[in-house]
Amino acid sequence: MPVKENAAAAVNFRPAVTKRASEIIYEQVKEMILKGELNPGDRLPSERNMMEMFQRSRPTIREALRMLERTGYIRIVAGSNGAVVLEPDDKNIQQTMEDALQVGHISLAEMSEYRRISEDATIVWACSRRTDEDLAALRAQLDKMAACVEQPEEYIGMDPAYHGLLAKAAKNQVGIVMNKTFSAINQNFMRTKIVGMTPAAQKKMFRKVHEMHEEIYRAVQAGDEQRARTAMAQHLSAFETDLK
Amino acid sequence: MPVKENAAAAVNFRPAVTKRASEIIYEQVKEMILKGELNPGDRLPSERNMMEMFQRSRPTIREALRMLERTGYIRIVAGSNGAVVLEPDDKNIQQTMEDALQVGHISLAEMSEYRRISEDATIVWACSRRTDEDLAALRAQLDKMAACVEQPEEYIGMDPAYHGLLAKAAKNQVGIVMNKTFSAINQNFMRTKIVGMTPAAQKKMFRKVHEMHEEIYRAVQAGDEQRARTAMAQHLSAFETDLK
DNA sequence: TTTAGATAACTGGTATTACCAGTTAGTGAA
DNA sequence: TTCACTAACTGGTAATACCAGTTATCTAAA
């Protein structure tokens, strides 16, 4: 049974938290960036100037700057320009997600499972939304990859770009971010796995992979949802089998 | 035509980046946490002790700690315990995604679209994987919520827990993380939207929402995939319509 | 013996000062 | 006009000091 609360305690007090000065500065700058009062490329005042503005010491200012840089809002280079507001980037989301996956002890199987449904949706969207530019970019990427089928290292390096272009064609930013995450993680797995294979087995595998990539492209080009879904599903499951 | 590179430049030099000391310390601690050498609940040495270990000044140590705290790896409270390793938490992903939304990088429409396919997969998995414990937890949650249908604020606060239990029943960690993200973001939208509604309209809306929640539960309990998918799809689309 | 209270030894939060190593802009001479 | 030098920036780091809290210990009173 829950403890009966004292009637006077029901006034809905909020915890009286005291924030660090660096925290307040961090939030203030972050807000300005999110609200567009500070735009990508803009220079932040120098640390010594901020000291005056915020009426705080330099270490305090610097702690705030470190947080802003770590969370991807600004970049700080010594000597010249100082702190510059960055273009919004998915790298942070991607990185945090990768770390979360790593810390959360997520298995390859779970990630692959989720990837399947994510890529399935992506490929469906891509079939109806791909522009001529998307197709041209995919074609060019595939041609580049075709030249590297015999060089696994190179091919693995190009794989994320191909899948990225598919996600881009699907026109959903969340899908793009997730796709990048999956690609990055799977790339690592792939790299560690192929070292135990004979060169002949590697070549065979990557020739198969490339043919799948081509088939997916053809299906997307034709706008054939079912064919594209099937191809992507086969591609991913073959991939998982090979990595097992 | 691409500029012809000088032959001598082909040796594949990597940029000679110099890292800040605080950056190195940050990565070192982060690695230890990711590798499990530091576990949730563990206390980090005091700043003065770290000074000795890393052979760096306190401001440098503190900059690293600020970054670790900002990215969600540790929590620092003055006075007592100092820096403590945190339980892995998805709040960072949520936060970065929310920021991405705010900065216009990701639209609400895109996020909703992706959520639909994510929740669709989740509910399918839940139908076949839910345990008796999952069902009991869902039932209990729904009962708690039923008591609050007339209090929108309370109900909104409980909504993420319900969807979280569904994701938990689906037994896919990635799905769980994504679900939390979506819930958190949508919770905010919901809060901002209901303020413009009359109390009567609010009640009507939440009664409808609750009936949907119940229907989803019944379908999952029955293990009826199609019924569950339909219910979830309706729930999400109704939700989007209401928020438009 | 037990217990309450004072105290000493921590913790992080912050400010101050100082110096170094780079970059940039201005100044002067050729 | 051009080049080289210098002065005035920039961030990176160190050292020291003090404050405000917490915690543990010890002491004195019950």
PDB file of C-alpha atoms (C1' of nucleotides) in Angstrom, chain C:
ATOM      1  C1'  DT C   1      26.802   2.114  26.662  1.00  0.00           C
ATOM      2  C1'  DT C   2      24.405   4.960  23.865  1.00  0.00           C
ATOM      3  C1'  DT C   3      23.574   9.069  21.489  1.00  0.00           C
ATOM      4  C1'  DA C   4      23.713  13.638  19.956  1.00  0.00           C
ATOM      5  C1'  DG C   5      26.655  17.210  18.438  1.00  0.00           C
ATOM      6  C1'  DA C   6      30.837  19.265  16.986  1.00  0.00           C
ATOM      7  C1'  DT C   7      34.650  18.842  13.950  1.00  0.00           C
ATOM      8  C1'  DA C   8      37.975  17.455  10.624  1.00  0.00           C
ATOM      9  C1'  DA C   9      38.608  15.646   6.176  1.00  0.00           C
ATOM     10  C1'  DC C  10      36.882  15.042   2.303  1.00  0.00           C
ATOM     11  C1'  DT C  11      33.915  16.370  -2.242  1.00  0.00           C
ATOM     12  C1'  DG C  12      33.013  19.500  -6.316  1.00  0.00           C
ATOM     13  C1'  DG C  13      32.288  24.777  -7.899  1.00  0.00           C
ATOM     14  C1'  DT C  14      34.579  28.769  -8.969  1.00  0.00           C
ATOM     15  C1'  DA C  15      37.880  32.612  -9.437  1.00  0.00           C
ATOM     16  C1'  DT C  16      42.471  34.427 -10.336  1.00  0.00           C
ATOM     17  C1'  DT C  17      46.750  34.675 -12.442  1.00  0.00           C
ATOM     18  C1'  DA C  18      50.085  33.311 -15.485  1.00  0.00           C
ATOM     19  C1'  DC C  19      52.340  31.410 -19.362  1.00  0.00           C
ATOM     20  C1'  DC C  20      52.708  28.967 -23.892  1.00  0.00           C
ATOM     21  C1'  DA C  21      51.774  28.148 -28.806  1.00  0.00           C
ATOM     22  C1'  DG C  22      49.601  29.081 -32.413  1.00  0.00           C
ATOM     23  C1'  DT C  23      47.056  32.649 -35.917  1.00  0.00           C
ATOM     24  C1'  DT C  24      46.009  37.101 -37.755  1.00  0.00           C
ATOM     25  C1'  DA C  25      46.377  41.736 -38.871  1.00  0.00           C
ATOM     26  C1'  DG C  26      48.927  45.712 -38.989  1.00  0.00           C
ATOM     27  C1'  DT C  27      53.248  48.125 -39.730  1.00  0.00           C
ATOM     28  C1'  DG C  28      57.306  49.177 -41.547  1.00  0.00           C
ATOM     29  C1'  DA C  29      61.163  48.786 -44.704  1.00  0.00           C
ATOM     30  C1'  DA C  30      62.969  47.381 -49.153  1.00  0.00           C
TER      31       DA C  30
END
